[in-house]
Amino acid sequence: MDNRPIGVFDSGLGGLTAVKELEKVLPQESLVYFGDTGRVPYGSRSRETVRRYAKQDMAFLMGHGVKAVLAACGTVSSTARDIGESLGVPYFDVVRPTAQAAAAATKNKKVGVIGTSATIHSGSYRAALLSIDYKLQVFSQPCPLFVPLVENAFISPQDEVTRLVAERYLAPLRESGVDTLILGCTHYPIIAPTIASVMGRGVTLIDSGREAAKALARALEEGDLLCDGEEPRKASYFVSDEPESFTGVAELFLGHSVNGATARINIENY
């Protein structure tokens, strides 16, 4: 057994969708979350910049004595896996478990992938999908405006701006006939009702945060790294910008308050 916390990080708020799933599958586990709200989004940055940010984010979590790290960020998962694998604790990203879930879900072998520009241009999901089943047809679409829309709380299914953007981005994927769509950024599940409505019936959405959380839970159980449940669960949240704006939107993501548990840190110190 291992009572150390699980570390989770993302470019901003999106990784909280993975935290929400971790709370469901591992309700006794303590968590440390870092959202790099001062430097969001990562998806429009260069590969070198994303890797530098990821290294700092991971170093911060390691400083909190975590027993595992989840990169709840599609961009980091696509460009910095080698950094995570050298941490000395189990490292998880969103790409492989999400690709496995999509490959299992599709019936017509046509899988769509949406993500940040960096994630899509890396080809990480395409490579993972084809390594699982070379007969799959993969259709990718960058959706760079989704992250700032979510970060600024344009998340209602009735929001006309978000729907118009979704219709523009998703039109090629609808025309391709995909029956499975990977939400390749952990921000995207927050607007999943809008995405699902635009894609139409018969299209299965694969939540990358959910699949990564499930994979992490399985690995901790198999490695005998779960907590013993005797100590009260703790959750700490850290951001690189003002915590007030994070707190309000975080409650929408998680469905519960994070008041008193959020602090600002200078990530450039790591």
Tab-separated table of C-alpha atoms in Angstrom:
chain	number	residue	atom	x	y	z
A	1	MET	CA	0.000	0.000	0.000
A	2	ASP	CA	1.108	3.587	-0.621
A	3	ASN	CA	-0.517	6.621	0.983
A	4	ARG	CA	1.338	9.234	-1.058
A	5	PRO	CA	-0.868	11.410	-3.288
A	6	ILE	CA	-1.395	11.123	-7.039
A	7	GLY	CA	-0.089	14.081	-9.045
A	8	VAL	CA	-2.082	15.455	-11.990
A	9	PHE	CA	-1.223	18.397	-14.223
A	10	ASP	CA	-2.585	20.212	-17.244
A	11	SER	CA	-2.122	23.488	-19.071
A	12	GLY	CA	-5.131	24.898	-17.220
A	13	LEU	CA	-8.548	23.675	-16.146
A	14	GLY	CA	-9.082	20.791	-18.544
A	15	GLY	CA	-7.197	18.253	-16.448
A	16	LEU	CA	-9.924	18.574	-13.834
A	17	THR	CA	-12.036	16.313	-16.043
A	18	ALA	CA	-9.460	13.602	-15.315
A	19	VAL	CA	-9.491	14.510	-11.618
A	20	LYS	CA	-13.273	14.105	-11.577
A	21	GLU	CA	-12.905	10.622	-13.039
A	22	LEU	CA	-10.153	9.755	-10.549
A	23	GLU	CA	-12.466	10.787	-7.719
A	24	LYS	CA	-14.992	8.274	-9.041
A	25	VAL	CA	-12.671	5.293	-9.493
A	26	LEU	CA	-10.267	6.045	-6.607
A	27	PRO	CA	-12.370	7.937	-4.035
A	28	GLN	CA	-9.940	7.326	-1.150
A	29	GLU	CA	-6.842	8.619	-2.929
A	30	SER	CA	-5.312	12.013	-2.164
A	31	LEU	CA	-4.532	14.271	-5.127
A	32	VAL	CA	-2.245	17.154	-5.991
A	33	TYR	CA	-3.335	19.097	-9.065
A	34	PHE	CA	-1.394	21.748	-10.947
A	35	GLY	CA	-3.042	23.851	-13.623
A	36	ASP	CA	-0.683	26.107	-15.554
A	37	THR	CA	-3.300	28.826	-15.909
A	38	GLY	CA	-0.696	31.536	-16.390
A	39	ARG	CA	0.629	29.914	-19.577
A	40	VAL	CA	-2.474	28.293	-21.049
A	41	PRO	CA	-2.945	27.205	-23.821
A	42	TYR	CA	-0.099	24.808	-24.567
A	43	GLY	CA	-1.566	23.689	-27.863
A	44	SER	CA	-0.364	26.699	-29.827
A	45	ARG	CA	3.197	26.606	-28.430
A	46	SER	CA	6.272	25.139	-30.084
A	47	ARG	CA	7.319	21.586	-29.226
A	48	GLU	CA	10.385	22.892	-27.381
A	49	THR	CA	8.277	25.244	-25.254
A	50	VAL	CA	5.738	22.562	-24.387
A	51	ARG	CA	8.519	20.195	-23.312
A	52	ARG	CA	10.064	22.891	-21.098
A	53	TYR	CA	6.690	23.611	-19.503
A	54	ALA	CA	6.013	19.902	-18.984
A	55	LYS	CA	9.384	19.381	-17.296
A	56	GLN	CA	8.645	22.227	-14.873
A	57	ASP	CA	5.129	20.956	-14.174
A	58	MET	CA	6.383	17.450	-13.421
A	59	ALA	CA	9.184	18.774	-11.204
A	60	PHE	CA	6.643	20.709	-9.152
A	61	LEU	CA	4.516	17.599	-8.588
A	62	MET	CA	7.545	15.480	-7.723
A	63	GLY	CA	8.382	18.065	-5.068
A	64	HIS	CA	5.116	17.098	-3.377
A	65	GLY	CA	6.161	13.480	-3.029
A	66	VAL	CA	3.597	12.014	-5.400
A	67	LYS	CA	3.523	8.263	-6.074
A	68	ALA	CA	2.383	8.629	-9.705
A	69	VAL	CA	1.974	11.393	-12.270
A	70	LEU	CA	-0.836	11.803	-14.777
A	71	ALA	CA	-0.259	14.195	-17.664
A	72	ALA	CA	-3.902	15.145	-18.143
A	73	CYS	CA	-2.995	17.148	-21.216
A	74	GLY	CA	-3.170	15.909	-24.778
A	75	THR	CA	-0.461	18.282	-25.926
A	76	VAL	CA	2.056	17.156	-23.289
A	77	SER	CA	1.071	13.515	-23.794
A	78	SER	CA	1.871	13.893	-27.482
A	79	THR	CA	5.226	15.658	-27.146
A	80	ALA	CA	6.859	14.879	-23.787
A	81	ARG	CA	6.293	11.222	-22.911
A	82	ASP	CA	10.029	10.582	-22.540
A	83	ILE	CA	10.267	13.245	-19.829
A	84	GLY	CA	7.512	11.558	-17.837
A	85	GLU	CA	9.019	8.117	-18.180
A	86	SER	CA	12.235	9.315	-16.532
A	87	LEU	CA	10.537	10.579	-13.348
A	88	GLY	CA	11.161	7.540	-11.179
A	89	VAL	CA	7.456	7.029	-10.385
A	90	PRO	CA	4.718	5.549	-12.590
A	91	TYR	CA	3.788	8.000	-15.338
A	92	PHE	CA	0.570	8.023	-17.328
A	93	ASP	CA	-0.642	10.069	-20.256
A	94	VAL	CA	-3.887	10.185	-22.168
A	95	VAL	CA	-2.926	8.902	-25.615
A	96	ARG	CA	-2.557	5.124	-25.382
A	97	PRO	CA	-5.567	4.306	-23.163
A	98	THR	CA	-7.762	6.629	-25.210
A	99	ALA	CA	-6.671	5.069	-28.501
A	100	GLN	CA	-7.370	1.600	-27.100
A	101	ALA	CA	-10.881	2.625	-26.062
A	102	ALA	CA	-11.605	4.161	-29.464
A	103	ALA	CA	-10.315	1.132	-31.360
A	104	ALA	CA	-12.588	-1.083	-29.269
A	105	ALA	CA	-15.618	1.179	-29.742
A	106	THR	CA	-15.621	1.762	-33.506
A	107	LYS	CA	-17.788	-0.448	-35.669
A	108	ASN	CA	-17.034	0.997	-39.106
A	109	LYS	CA	-13.280	1.432	-38.505
A	110	LYS	CA	-13.531	5.206	-38.949
A	111	VAL	CA	-12.192	7.143	-35.974
A	112	GLY	CA	-12.062	10.920	-35.626
A	113	VAL	CA	-9.583	12.773	-33.427
A	114	ILE	CA	-9.927	16.357	-32.250
A	115	GLY	CA	-7.295	18.153	-30.196
A	116	THR	CA	-5.052	21.170	-29.998
A	117	SER	CA	-2.949	22.058	-33.012
A	118	ALA	CA	0.167	20.627	-31.341
A	119	THR	CA	-1.552	17.344	-30.530
A	120	ILE	CA	-2.952	16.873	-34.030
A	121	HIS	CA	0.256	17.851	-35.794
A	122	SER	CA	2.261	15.426	-33.634
A	123	GLY	CA	0.312	12.508	-35.101
A	124	SER	CA	0.381	10.760	-31.714
A	125	TYR	CA	-3.206	9.517	-31.763
A	126	ARG	CA	-2.978	8.392	-35.371
A	127	ALA	CA	0.177	6.414	-34.621
A	128	ALA	CA	-1.332	4.849	-31.491
A	129	LEU	CA	-4.553	3.888	-33.283
A	130	LEU	CA	-2.792	2.343	-36.265
A	131	SER	CA	-0.458	0.396	-33.998
A	132	ILE	CA	-3.552	-1.185	-32.441
A	133	ASP	CA	-5.381	-1.829	-35.732
A	134	TYR	CA	-3.750	-0.916	-39.038
A	135	LYS	CA	-7.113	-1.172	-40.799
A	136	LEU	CA	-8.495	1.860	-38.996
A	137	GLN	CA	-9.146	5.039	-40.932
A	138	VAL	CA	-8.164	8.045	-38.834
A	139	PHE	CA	-9.503	11.542	-39.479
A	140	SER	CA	-7.926	14.355	-37.464
A	141	GLN	CA	-9.036	17.928	-36.864
A	142	PRO	CA	-7.346	20.636	-34.757
A	143	CYS	CA	-9.797	22.686	-32.684
A	144	PRO	CA	-7.637	25.455	-31.165
A	145	LEU	CA	-10.495	27.701	-30.042
A	146	PHE	CA	-12.106	25.073	-27.819
A	147	VAL	CA	-9.588	25.525	-24.977
A	148	PRO	CA	-10.000	29.299	-24.571
A	149	LEU	CA	-13.769	28.904	-24.849
A	150	VAL	CA	-13.769	26.392	-21.993
A	151	GLU	CA	-11.267	28.379	-19.911
A	152	ASN	CA	-13.569	31.396	-20.200
A	153	ALA	CA	-16.684	29.385	-19.270
A	154	PHE	CA	-18.360	29.339	-22.688
A	155	ILE	CA	-19.549	25.834	-21.869
A	156	SER	CA	-23.338	25.862	-21.959
A	157	PRO	CA	-24.970	23.653	-24.628
A	158	GLN	CA	-27.083	26.709	-25.418
A	159	ASP	CA	-24.069	28.946	-26.056
A	160	GLU	CA	-24.294	30.053	-29.686
A	161	VAL	CA	-20.620	31.007	-29.982
A	162	THR	CA	-19.351	27.586	-28.927
A	163	ARG	CA	-21.864	25.817	-31.139
A	164	LEU	CA	-20.885	27.857	-34.200
A	165	VAL	CA	-17.206	27.096	-33.613
A	166	ALA	CA	-18.007	23.395	-33.140
A	167	GLU	CA	-20.012	23.258	-36.355
A	168	ARG	CA	-17.122	24.813	-38.267
A	169	TYR	CA	-14.499	22.464	-36.823
A	170	LEU	CA	-16.524	19.261	-36.895
A	171	ALA	CA	-18.043	19.520	-40.384
A	172	PRO	CA	-15.195	17.564	-42.077
A	173	LEU	CA	-15.457	14.791	-39.490
A	174	ARG	CA	-19.199	14.471	-39.985
A	175	GLU	CA	-18.684	14.250	-43.721
A	176	SER	CA	-16.052	11.523	-43.276
A	177	GLY	CA	-18.607	9.269	-41.552
A	178	VAL	CA	-16.691	8.559	-38.349
A	179	ASP	CA	-18.648	6.593	-35.775
A	180	THR	CA	-16.167	7.253	-32.950
A	181	LEU	CA	-14.625	10.578	-31.943
A	182	ILE	CA	-11.675	10.975	-29.588
A	183	LEU	CA	-11.812	14.103	-27.449
A	184	GLY	CA	-8.049	14.450	-27.536
A	185	CYS	CA	-7.857	17.339	-25.097
A	186	THR	CA	-9.103	17.095	-21.512
A	187	HIS	CA	-10.860	20.450	-21.866
A	188	TYR	CA	-13.208	19.063	-24.486
A	189	PRO	CA	-15.441	16.824	-22.303
A	190	ILE	CA	-16.768	19.990	-20.694
A	191	ILE	CA	-18.439	20.862	-24.006
A	192	ALA	CA	-19.191	17.241	-24.922
A	193	PRO	CA	-22.977	17.907	-25.119
A	194	THR	CA	-22.343	20.525	-27.819
A	195	ILE	CA	-19.897	18.270	-29.669
A	196	ALA	CA	-22.296	15.322	-29.492
A	197	SER	CA	-25.171	17.445	-30.773
A	198	VAL	CA	-23.148	18.660	-33.747
A	199	MET	CA	-21.813	15.192	-34.590
A	200	GLY	CA	-25.261	13.630	-34.404
A	201	ARG	CA	-26.548	10.263	-33.262
A	202	GLY	CA	-24.482	7.163	-33.712
A	203	VAL	CA	-21.142	8.790	-32.912
A	204	THR	CA	-19.436	7.581	-29.724
A	205	LEU	CA	-17.341	10.176	-27.894
A	206	ILE	CA	-14.195	8.921	-26.148
A	207	ASP	CA	-13.192	11.017	-23.127
A	208	SER	CA	-9.388	11.041	-22.853
A	209	GLY	CA	-9.425	12.082	-19.189
A	210	ARG	CA	-11.768	9.248	-18.252
A	211	GLU	CA	-9.735	6.621	-20.097
A	212	ALA	CA	-6.453	7.846	-18.566
A	213	ALA	CA	-7.958	7.829	-15.064
A	214	LYS	CA	-9.176	4.248	-15.532
A	215	ALA	CA	-5.754	3.152	-16.781
A	216	LEU	CA	-4.030	4.786	-13.804
A	217	ALA	CA	-6.444	3.140	-11.364
A	218	ARG	CA	-5.804	-0.293	-12.855
A	219	ALA	CA	-2.043	0.185	-12.734
A	220	LEU	CA	-2.026	1.312	-9.092
A	221	GLU	CA	-4.157	-1.662	-8.094
A	222	GLU	CA	-1.965	-4.118	-9.999
A	223	GLY	CA	1.184	-2.553	-8.507
A	224	ASP	CA	-0.189	-2.616	-4.944
A	225	LEU	CA	0.141	1.173	-4.797
A	226	LEU	CA	-3.349	2.048	-3.568
A	227	CYS	CA	-3.711	3.868	-0.256
A	228	ASP	CA	-4.873	1.930	2.791
A	229	GLY	CA	-7.930	4.160	3.270
A	230	GLU	CA	-7.129	4.808	6.917
A	231	GLU	CA	-6.070	8.423	6.444
A	232	PRO	CA	-8.564	11.106	5.340
A	233	ARG	CA	-8.417	11.981	1.660
A	234	LYS	CA	-6.794	15.307	0.812
A	235	ALA	CA	-6.936	17.330	-2.395
A	236	SER	CA	-4.673	20.287	-3.133
A	237	TYR	CA	-4.898	22.531	-6.172
A	238	PHE	CA	-2.159	24.803	-7.463
A	239	VAL	CA	-2.195	27.315	-10.318
A	240	SER	CA	0.271	29.714	-11.919
A	241	ASP	CA	-2.169	32.636	-12.137
A	242	GLU	CA	-4.742	34.126	-9.787
A	243	PRO	CA	-6.603	31.314	-7.971
A	244	GLU	CA	-9.908	33.180	-7.762
A	245	SER	CA	-10.802	32.705	-11.420
A	246	PHE	CA	-9.729	29.062	-11.232
A	247	THR	CA	-11.864	28.323	-8.182
A	248	GLY	CA	-15.176	29.346	-9.721
A	249	VAL	CA	-14.800	27.401	-12.945
A	250	ALA	CA	-13.217	24.424	-11.161
A	251	GLU	CA	-16.429	23.931	-9.247
A	252	LEU	CA	-18.285	23.597	-12.560
A	253	PHE	CA	-15.780	20.966	-13.690
A	254	LEU	CA	-15.748	18.929	-10.481
A	255	GLY	CA	-19.254	19.429	-9.144
A	256	HIS	CA	-17.976	20.449	-5.714
A	257	SER	CA	-16.182	23.331	-4.027
A	258	VAL	CA	-12.400	23.710	-3.942
A	259	ASN	CA	-12.448	26.744	-1.652
A	260	GLY	CA	-9.446	26.951	0.617
A	261	ALA	CA	-7.537	24.298	-1.301
A	262	THR	CA	-6.092	26.408	-4.146
A	263	ALA	CA	-2.802	28.292	-4.082
A	264	ARG	CA	-0.733	30.193	-6.608
A	265	ILE	CA	2.874	29.180	-7.252
A	266	ASN	CA	5.674	30.481	-9.435
A	267	ILE	CA	6.218	27.622	-11.835
A	268	GLU	CA	9.347	29.272	-13.243
A	269	ASN	CA	11.095	28.247	-9.994
A	270	TYR	CA	10.978	24.598	-11.091
